[in-house]
């Protein structure tokens, strides 16, 4: 099979198209003939080595989610899966390939009306956005700010907040053009990356979903309402400053809550159920999969260069 290997930690040029023996599913696993492969910010972080401290590998096939047809099952897996079209989570590796292996526990059947490209575009990102809002105890009528809204997780968080009856949906993004596109998804206030916006911005939000973290994170404590909740789900701009904790305690009179959220803490059956529900919502036309571009698998380097250049709005999908 053809696959894309991340040969060493580094830039997009470390990705190489290689021919490998076809994999075989072990007990509990399925083999999928891929039809679409998701490309996300987390792939870029794994490729670069930024997540090496968490044990992410190098010298492996990159990619964590695929959609296609189940071509085989390992021991203990219901053979009725064979021939079914499904989305699957491959973990931290194995997705950028014509054939992928995944745990059968991650499989989500594709509903009629949802394309494989839309499935890998929503997939993990939509699931993370859903659980992050729940982790923040977001309730109808509350205001929500999504920091890093133009990415895979953000474009769904904006839509879910708007559909969930948010009183206001703020976004941070890097250009007015992106702001306009985010308004089309349900944003009502557009801020720049530093949190500056038009004069009519509400001073603060009940919930901040933060995909950016980095040096500017503490300045967003000032954007929280009393009893507001900030949930960090990503760190596209790196770690917050060393005095971040002190700045949080200094703002103690807001009674704010700061939390992190990782989908790793959500049991797989719950992840599957949420993903299936989000797919059904998209198939009904009530949730948009924001596809930046579809590229052939052997253009994975180009896909990563576009991510590095900050060009991607939503997500790129690869097709074998
Ligand atoms: N919590 C979980 O379970 C979980 C699961 C998967 C991934 N993640 C994490 O989520 C992050 C990836 O999320 P994603 O796929 O949505 O990201 P993404 O699509 O790559 O981009 C997110 C957005 O962040 C903004 N951004 C990028 N660099 C920035 C910077 N230096 N300063 C300010 N804004 C910046 C960009 O928008 P603008 O240019 O418009 O500002 C970009 O569109 C990673 O940190 C990953 O580890 C978490």
CSV table of C-alpha atoms and ligand atoms in Angstrom, one decimal:
chain,number,residue,atom,x,y,z
A,1,UNK,CA,0.0,0.0,0.0
A,2,UNK,CA,1.0,3.6,-0.4
A,3,UNK,CA,1.4,5.6,2.8
A,4,UNK,CA,2.9,8.8,4.1
A,5,UNK,CA,5.6,8.4,6.7
A,6,UNK,CA,6.8,11.1,9.1
A,7,UNK,CA,10.4,10.0,9.0
A,8,UNK,CA,11.9,12.2,11.8
A,9,UNK,CA,10.6,15.1,13.9
A,10,UNK,CA,10.7,18.3,11.8
A,11,UNK,CA,9.0,20.3,9.1
A,12,UNK,CA,6.6,19.2,6.3
A,13,UNK,CA,9.6,18.1,4.2
A,14,UNK,CA,10.1,15.2,6.6
A,15,UNK,CA,6.9,13.5,5.2
A,16,UNK,CA,7.6,10.9,2.5
A,17,UNK,CA,5.4,8.8,0.3
A,18,UNK,CA,6.4,5.1,0.7
A,19,UNK,CA,5.3,1.7,-0.3
A,20,UNK,CA,4.7,-0.6,2.6
A,21,UNK,CA,3.3,-4.2,3.0
A,22,UNK,CA,-0.5,-4.2,3.5
A,23,UNK,CA,-1.3,-4.3,7.3
A,24,UNK,CA,-3.4,-7.0,8.9
A,25,UNK,CA,-5.9,-6.4,11.7
A,26,UNK,CA,-5.1,-8.0,15.1
A,27,UNK,CA,-7.6,-9.0,17.7
A,28,UNK,CA,-10.1,-6.2,18.3
A,29,UNK,CA,-9.0,-4.3,15.2
A,30,UNK,CA,-10.4,-3.6,11.7
A,31,UNK,CA,-8.8,-3.0,8.4
A,32,UNK,CA,-10.2,0.0,6.4
A,33,UNK,CA,-9.8,0.8,2.8
A,34,UNK,CA,-9.5,4.5,3.2
A,35,UNK,CA,-11.5,6.9,1.0
A,36,UNK,CA,-10.7,10.1,3.0
A,37,UNK,CA,-8.1,11.0,5.6
A,38,UNK,CA,-8.3,13.8,8.1
A,39,UNK,CA,-5.4,16.3,8.4
A,40,UNK,CA,-5.4,18.4,11.5
A,41,UNK,CA,-3.4,20.7,13.7
A,42,UNK,CA,-2.5,17.8,16.0
A,43,UNK,CA,-0.9,16.0,13.0
A,44,UNK,CA,1.4,19.0,12.5
A,45,UNK,CA,2.3,19.1,16.2
A,46,UNK,CA,3.1,15.3,16.2
A,47,UNK,CA,5.2,15.7,13.0
A,48,UNK,CA,7.2,18.6,14.4
A,49,UNK,CA,8.0,16.9,17.7
A,50,UNK,CA,6.1,19.5,19.7
A,51,UNK,CA,4.2,16.7,21.5
A,52,UNK,CA,7.2,14.4,21.9
A,53,UNK,CA,7.2,15.0,25.7
A,54,UNK,CA,3.8,13.2,25.6
A,55,UNK,CA,5.3,10.2,23.9
A,56,UNK,CA,4.1,10.8,20.4
A,57,UNK,CA,6.1,8.9,17.9
A,58,UNK,CA,8.4,9.7,14.9
A,59,UNK,CA,9.3,7.4,12.1
A,60,UNK,CA,5.7,6.3,11.7
A,61,UNK,CA,2.7,6.8,9.4
A,62,UNK,CA,1.1,10.0,10.4
A,63,UNK,CA,-2.7,10.5,10.7
A,64,UNK,CA,-5.4,9.9,13.3
A,65,UNK,CA,-8.7,9.6,11.5
A,66,UNK,CA,-10.0,8.0,8.3
A,67,UNK,CA,-13.3,7.2,6.6
A,68,UNK,CA,-13.8,4.4,4.1
A,69,UNK,CA,-15.0,0.8,3.8
A,70,UNK,CA,-14.2,-1.9,6.4
A,71,UNK,CA,-12.2,-4.5,4.4
A,72,UNK,CA,-11.4,-7.0,7.2
A,73,UNK,CA,-11.7,-7.7,10.9
A,74,UNK,CA,-9.4,-9.2,13.5
A,75,UNK,CA,-10.3,-11.9,16.0
A,76,UNK,CA,-13.3,-11.0,18.2
A,77,UNK,CA,-14.7,-8.4,15.9
A,78,UNK,CA,-18.2,-8.8,14.4
A,79,UNK,CA,-17.6,-9.8,10.7
A,80,UNK,CA,-20.8,-7.9,9.8
A,81,UNK,CA,-18.6,-4.8,9.8
A,82,UNK,CA,-17.0,-6.0,6.6
A,83,UNK,CA,-18.3,-3.9,3.7
A,84,UNK,CA,-19.7,-1.2,5.9
A,85,UNK,CA,-18.7,2.4,5.4
A,86,UNK,CA,-17.4,4.0,8.6
A,87,UNK,CA,-15.3,6.6,10.2
A,88,UNK,CA,-12.5,5.4,12.5
A,89,UNK,CA,-9.9,6.9,14.9
A,90,UNK,CA,-6.5,5.4,14.2
A,91,UNK,CA,-4.8,6.9,17.3
A,92,UNK,CA,-1.6,8.8,16.9
A,93,UNK,CA,-0.5,7.1,13.7
A,94,UNK,CA,-1.6,5.1,10.7
A,95,UNK,CA,-4.1,7.3,9.0
A,96,UNK,CA,-2.2,8.7,6.0
A,97,UNK,CA,-2.4,5.4,4.0
A,98,UNK,CA,-4.5,3.5,1.5
A,99,UNK,CA,-5.2,0.9,4.2
A,100,UNK,CA,-5.5,1.8,7.8
A,101,UNK,CA,-5.9,-0.2,11.1
A,102,UNK,CA,-8.1,1.0,13.9
A,103,UNK,CA,-9.7,-0.4,17.0
A,104,UNK,CA,-13.2,-1.6,16.3
A,105,UNK,CA,-14.3,0.3,19.4
A,106,UNK,CA,-13.7,3.6,17.5
A,107,UNK,CA,-15.9,2.8,14.5
A,108,UNK,CA,-18.8,5.1,13.6
A,109,UNK,CA,-21.0,4.1,10.7
A,110,UNK,CA,-21.5,6.9,8.1
A,111,UNK,CA,-25.1,8.0,7.9
A,112,UNK,CA,-26.7,8.4,4.5
A,113,UNK,CA,-26.0,11.9,3.2
A,114,UNK,CA,-22.6,12.4,4.9
A,115,UNK,CA,-19.6,12.2,2.6
A,116,UNK,CA,-16.3,10.6,3.7
A,117,UNK,CA,-14.6,14.0,3.3
A,118,UNK,CA,-17.2,15.6,5.6
A,119,UNK,CA,-16.8,12.7,8.1
A,120,UNK,CA,-13.0,13.2,8.5
A,121,UNK,CA,-13.4,17.0,8.5
A,122,UNK,CA,-15.8,16.8,11.5
A,123,UNK,CA,-14.7,13.6,13.2
A,124,UNK,CA,-12.4,14.1,16.2
A,125,UNK,CA,-12.6,17.9,15.9
A,126,UNK,CA,-16.4,18.0,16.3
A,127,UNK,CA,-16.3,15.5,19.1
A,128,UNK,CA,-13.7,17.6,21.0
A,129,UNK,CA,-15.7,20.8,20.4
A,130,UNK,CA,-18.9,19.1,21.8
A,131,UNK,CA,-17.2,17.8,24.9
A,132,UNK,CA,-15.3,21.0,25.5
A,133,UNK,CA,-18.5,23.0,25.6
A,134,UNK,CA,-20.0,20.4,28.0
A,135,UNK,CA,-16.8,20.5,30.2
A,136,UNK,CA,-17.4,24.3,30.4
A,137,UNK,CA,-21.0,23.7,31.6
A,138,UNK,CA,-22.2,25.9,28.7
A,139,UNK,CA,-25.9,26.7,29.0
A,140,UNK,CA,-28.4,28.3,26.6
A,141,UNK,CA,-28.3,32.1,26.8
A,142,UNK,CA,-24.7,32.3,27.9
A,143,UNK,CA,-22.0,34.0,25.9
A,144,UNK,CA,-19.1,32.0,24.4
A,145,UNK,CA,-15.7,33.1,23.1
A,146,UNK,CA,-13.8,30.7,20.9
A,147,UNK,CA,-10.1,31.4,20.7
A,148,UNK,CA,-8.6,30.0,17.5
A,149,UNK,CA,-12.0,29.7,15.9
A,150,UNK,CA,-10.9,29.3,12.3
A,151,UNK,CA,-9.4,25.8,12.9
A,152,UNK,CA,-10.9,22.3,12.9
A,153,UNK,CA,-12.2,22.4,16.5
A,154,UNK,CA,-13.1,26.1,16.4
A,155,UNK,CA,-15.4,26.1,13.4
A,156,UNK,CA,-17.5,23.4,15.1
A,157,UNK,CA,-17.4,25.1,18.5
A,158,UNK,CA,-18.8,28.3,17.0
A,159,UNK,CA,-21.6,26.4,15.3
A,160,UNK,CA,-22.5,24.3,18.4
A,161,UNK,CA,-22.5,27.4,20.6
A,162,UNK,CA,-24.7,29.3,18.2
A,163,UNK,CA,-27.1,26.3,17.7
A,164,UNK,CA,-27.1,25.8,21.5
A,165,UNK,CA,-28.6,29.2,22.0
A,166,UNK,CA,-25.6,31.2,23.0
A,167,UNK,CA,-26.4,34.8,23.8
A,168,UNK,CA,-23.3,35.9,21.9
A,169,UNK,CA,-20.6,34.0,20.1
A,170,UNK,CA,-17.2,35.7,20.0
A,171,UNK,CA,-14.3,34.5,18.0
A,172,UNK,CA,-10.6,35.4,17.7
A,173,UNK,CA,-9.1,35.1,14.3
A,174,UNK,CA,-6.3,36.6,12.2
A,175,UNK,CA,-8.2,38.4,9.5
A,176,UNK,CA,-11.4,40.3,8.7
A,177,UNK,CA,-12.1,37.8,5.8
A,178,UNK,CA,-11.9,34.9,8.3
A,179,UNK,CA,-14.1,36.9,10.7
A,180,UNK,CA,-16.8,37.2,7.9
A,181,UNK,CA,-16.6,33.4,7.3
A,182,UNK,CA,-17.0,32.8,11.0
A,183,UNK,CA,-20.0,35.1,11.1
A,184,UNK,CA,-21.5,32.8,8.4
A,185,UNK,CA,-21.1,29.9,10.9
A,186,UNK,CA,-22.8,31.7,13.8
A,187,UNK,CA,-20.2,34.1,15.2
A,188,UNK,CA,-21.7,37.4,16.4
A,189,UNK,CA,-18.5,39.2,17.5
A,190,UNK,CA,-15.1,39.1,15.8
A,191,UNK,CA,-11.9,39.9,17.7
A,192,UNK,CA,-8.3,39.8,16.6
A,193,UNK,CA,-5.9,37.3,18.0
A,194,UNK,CA,-5.1,39.6,20.9
A,195,UNK,CA,-8.7,39.9,21.8
A,196,UNK,CA,-9.3,43.4,20.5
A,197,UNK,CA,-12.5,44.0,18.6
A,198,UNK,CA,-15.2,46.6,17.7
A,199,UNK,CA,-16.5,48.9,20.4
A,200,UNK,CA,-19.7,47.0,20.7
A,201,UNK,CA,-18.0,43.9,22.0
A,202,UNK,CA,-19.3,42.6,25.3
A,203,UNK,CA,-16.7,43.1,27.9
A,204,UNK,CA,-16.6,39.5,28.9
A,205,UNK,CA,-17.9,36.0,28.2
A,206,UNK,CA,-19.4,33.3,30.4
A,207,UNK,CA,-17.4,30.6,28.6
A,208,UNK,CA,-14.0,30.7,26.7
A,209,UNK,CA,-13.1,27.7,24.6
A,210,UNK,CA,-9.3,28.2,24.0
A,211,UNK,CA,-7.5,26.3,21.3
A,212,UNK,CA,-4.5,28.7,21.4
A,213,UNK,CA,-3.1,29.1,24.9
A,214,UNK,CA,0.4,30.8,24.5
A,215,UNK,CA,1.7,34.1,26.0
A,216,UNK,CA,-1.6,35.9,25.5
A,217,UNK,CA,-3.7,33.5,27.5
A,218,UNK,CA,-3.7,35.4,30.8
A,219,UNK,CA,-5.0,38.5,29.1
A,220,UNK,CA,-8.2,36.6,28.3
A,221,UNK,CA,-8.9,36.3,32.1
A,222,UNK,CA,-10.1,39.9,31.6
A,223,UNK,CA,-12.6,38.6,29.0
A,224,UNK,CA,-14.4,36.3,31.5
A,225,UNK,CA,-17.6,37.3,33.3
A,226,UNK,CA,-17.9,36.6,37.0
A,227,UNK,CA,-18.3,32.9,37.5
A,228,UNK,CA,-16.9,32.5,33.9
A,229,UNK,CA,-15.3,29.3,32.8
A,230,UNK,CA,-12.2,29.0,30.6
A,231,UNK,CA,-11.4,25.6,29.1
A,232,UNK,CA,-8.1,25.1,27.2
A,233,UNK,CA,-8.3,22.3,24.6
A,234,UNK,CA,-5.2,23.2,22.5
A,235,UNK,CA,-2.0,25.1,22.6
A,236,UNK,CA,-1.4,26.3,19.0
A,237,UNK,CA,0.6,29.3,20.4
A,238,UNK,CA,2.5,27.2,22.9
A,239,UNK,CA,2.6,27.4,26.7
A,240,UNK,CA,1.3,30.3,28.8
A,241,UNK,CA,3.8,32.5,30.6
A,242,UNK,CA,5.4,31.3,33.9
A,243,UNK,CA,3.3,33.7,36.0
A,244,UNK,CA,0.1,32.5,34.5
A,245,UNK,CA,-1.0,31.0,37.8
A,246,UNK,CA,-0.3,34.2,39.7
A,247,UNK,CA,-2.3,36.2,37.2
A,248,UNK,CA,-5.2,33.8,37.7
A,249,UNK,CA,-5.1,34.2,41.5
A,250,UNK,CA,-4.8,38.0,41.1
A,251,UNK,CA,-8.2,37.9,39.2
A,252,UNK,CA,-9.7,35.8,42.0
A,253,UNK,CA,-12.6,38.2,42.6
A,254,UNK,CA,-14.2,37.0,39.4
A,255,UNK,CA,-14.7,33.5,40.9
A,256,UNK,CA,-13.6,32.1,37.6
A,257,UNK,CA,-12.9,28.5,36.7
A,258,UNK,CA,-9.9,27.4,34.6
A,259,UNK,CA,-9.9,23.9,33.2
A,260,UNK,CA,-8.2,21.9,30.6
A,261,UNK,CA,-10.0,19.3,28.5
A,262,UNK,CA,-8.7,16.3,26.6
A,263,UNK,CA,-10.9,13.8,24.8
A,264,UNK,CA,-8.5,11.2,26.2
A,265,UNK,CA,-10.6,11.4,29.4
A,266,UNK,CA,-13.9,10.6,27.6
A,267,UNK,CA,-14.7,6.9,27.5
A,268,UNK,CA,-14.7,5.6,23.9
A,269,UNK,CA,-18.4,4.6,23.9
A,270,UNK,CA,-19.3,8.2,24.8
A,271,UNK,CA,-17.0,9.5,22.1
A,272,UNK,CA,-18.6,7.2,19.5
A,273,UNK,CA,-22.1,8.2,20.5
A,274,UNK,CA,-21.3,11.9,20.4
A,275,UNK,CA,-19.6,11.5,17.0
A,276,UNK,CA,-22.5,9.5,15.6
A,277,UNK,CA,-24.9,12.2,16.8
A,278,UNK,CA,-22.7,15.0,15.3
A,279,UNK,CA,-22.6,13.1,12.0
A,280,UNK,CA,-26.4,12.7,12.0
A,281,UNK,CA,-26.7,16.5,12.7
A,282,UNK,CA,-24.4,17.2,9.7
A,283,UNK,CA,-26.3,14.8,7.5
A,284,UNK,CA,-29.5,16.7,8.3
A,285,UNK,CA,-27.7,19.9,7.2
A,286,UNK,CA,-27.6,21.4,10.7
A,287,UNK,CA,-23.8,21.3,11.1
A,288,UNK,CA,-21.4,22.3,8.4
A,289,UNK,CA,-18.2,20.4,7.7
A,290,UNK,CA,-15.7,23.2,6.8
A,291,UNK,CA,-13.5,21.6,4.2
A,292,UNK,CA,-10.6,23.9,3.2
A,293,UNK,CA,-9.4,21.7,0.4
A,294,UNK,CA,-9.2,18.0,-0.7
A,295,UNK,CA,-5.8,16.9,-1.8
A,296,UNK,CA,-4.4,13.6,-3.0
A,297,UNK,CA,-2.5,11.5,-0.4
A,298,UNK,CA,0.8,12.1,-2.1
A,299,UNK,CA,0.3,15.8,-1.6
A,300,UNK,CA,0.5,15.5,2.2
A,301,UNK,CA,3.6,17.7,2.2
A,302,UNK,CA,1.7,20.5,0.5
A,303,UNK,CA,-1.2,20.0,3.0
A,304,UNK,CA,1.2,20.5,5.9
A,305,UNK,CA,2.9,23.5,4.3
A,306,UNK,CA,-0.5,25.1,4.0
A,307,UNK,CA,-1.1,24.5,7.7
A,308,UNK,CA,2.3,25.9,8.6
A,309,UNK,CA,1.6,29.0,6.5
A,310,UNK,CA,-1.7,29.5,8.4
A,311,UNK,CA,-3.7,29.3,5.2
A,312,UNK,CA,-6.2,26.6,6.3
A,313,UNK,CA,-9.7,27.6,7.3
A,314,UNK,CA,-11.4,24.5,8.7
A,315,UNK,CA,-9.5,21.3,7.7
A,316,UNK,CA,-7.8,19.7,4.8
A,317,UNK,CA,-8.7,16.1,3.8
A,318,UNK,CA,-6.5,13.7,1.8
A,319,UNK,CA,-7.8,11.1,-0.6
A,320,UNK,CA,-5.8,8.0,-1.5
B,1,LIG,N1,-8.3,18.5,23.8
B,1,LIG,C1,-8.3,17.5,22.9
B,1,LIG,O1,-8.8,16.4,23.2
B,1,LIG,C2,-7.6,17.7,21.6
B,1,LIG,C3,-7.9,16.8,20.5
B,1,LIG,C4,-7.2,17.1,19.3
B,1,LIG,C5,-6.4,18.2,19.2
B,1,LIG,N2,-6.2,19.0,20.3
B,1,LIG,C6,-5.3,20.2,20.2
B,1,LIG,O2,-6.0,21.2,19.5
B,1,LIG,C7,-5.1,22.0,18.8
B,1,LIG,C8,-5.4,21.9,17.3
B,1,LIG,O3,-6.7,22.3,17.1
B,1,LIG,P1,-7.3,22.6,15.6
B,1,LIG,O4,-7.1,21.3,14.8
B,1,LIG,O5,-8.6,23.2,15.7
B,1,LIG,O6,-6.2,23.6,15.1
B,1,LIG,P2,-5.9,24.2,13.7
B,1,LIG,O7,-7.0,23.9,12.8
B,1,LIG,O8,-4.6,23.9,13.3
B,1,LIG,O9,-5.9,25.8,14.0
B,1,LIG,C9,-6.5,26.5,15.0
B,1,LIG,C10,-6.5,28.0,14.8
B,1,LIG,O10,-5.6,28.6,15.8
B,1,LIG,C11,-5.2,29.9,15.2
B,1,LIG,N3,-3.8,29.9,15.6
B,1,LIG,C12,-2.8,29.2,15.1
B,1,LIG,N4,-1.6,29.6,15.6
B,1,LIG,C13,-1.9,30.6,16.4
B,1,LIG,C14,-1.1,31.5,17.2
B,1,LIG,N5,0.3,31.3,17.3
B,1,LIG,N6,-1.7,32.4,17.9
B,1,LIG,C15,-3.0,32.6,17.8
B,1,LIG,N7,-3.8,31.9,17.1
B,1,LIG,C16,-3.2,30.9,16.4
B,1,LIG,C17,-5.4,29.9,13.7
B,1,LIG,O11,-6.5,30.8,13.4
B,1,LIG,P3,-6.2,32.3,13.0
B,1,LIG,O12,-5.1,32.3,12.0
B,1,LIG,O13,-7.5,32.6,12.3
B,1,LIG,O14,-6.0,33.0,14.2
B,1,LIG,C18,-5.9,28.4,13.5
B,1,LIG,O15,-6.9,28.4,12.5
B,1,LIG,C19,-3.7,21.4,19.1
B,1,LIG,O16,-3.1,22.2,20.1
B,1,LIG,C20,-4.0,20.0,19.5
B,1,LIG,O17,-3.0,19.5,20.4
B,1,LIG,C21,-6.8,18.8,21.5
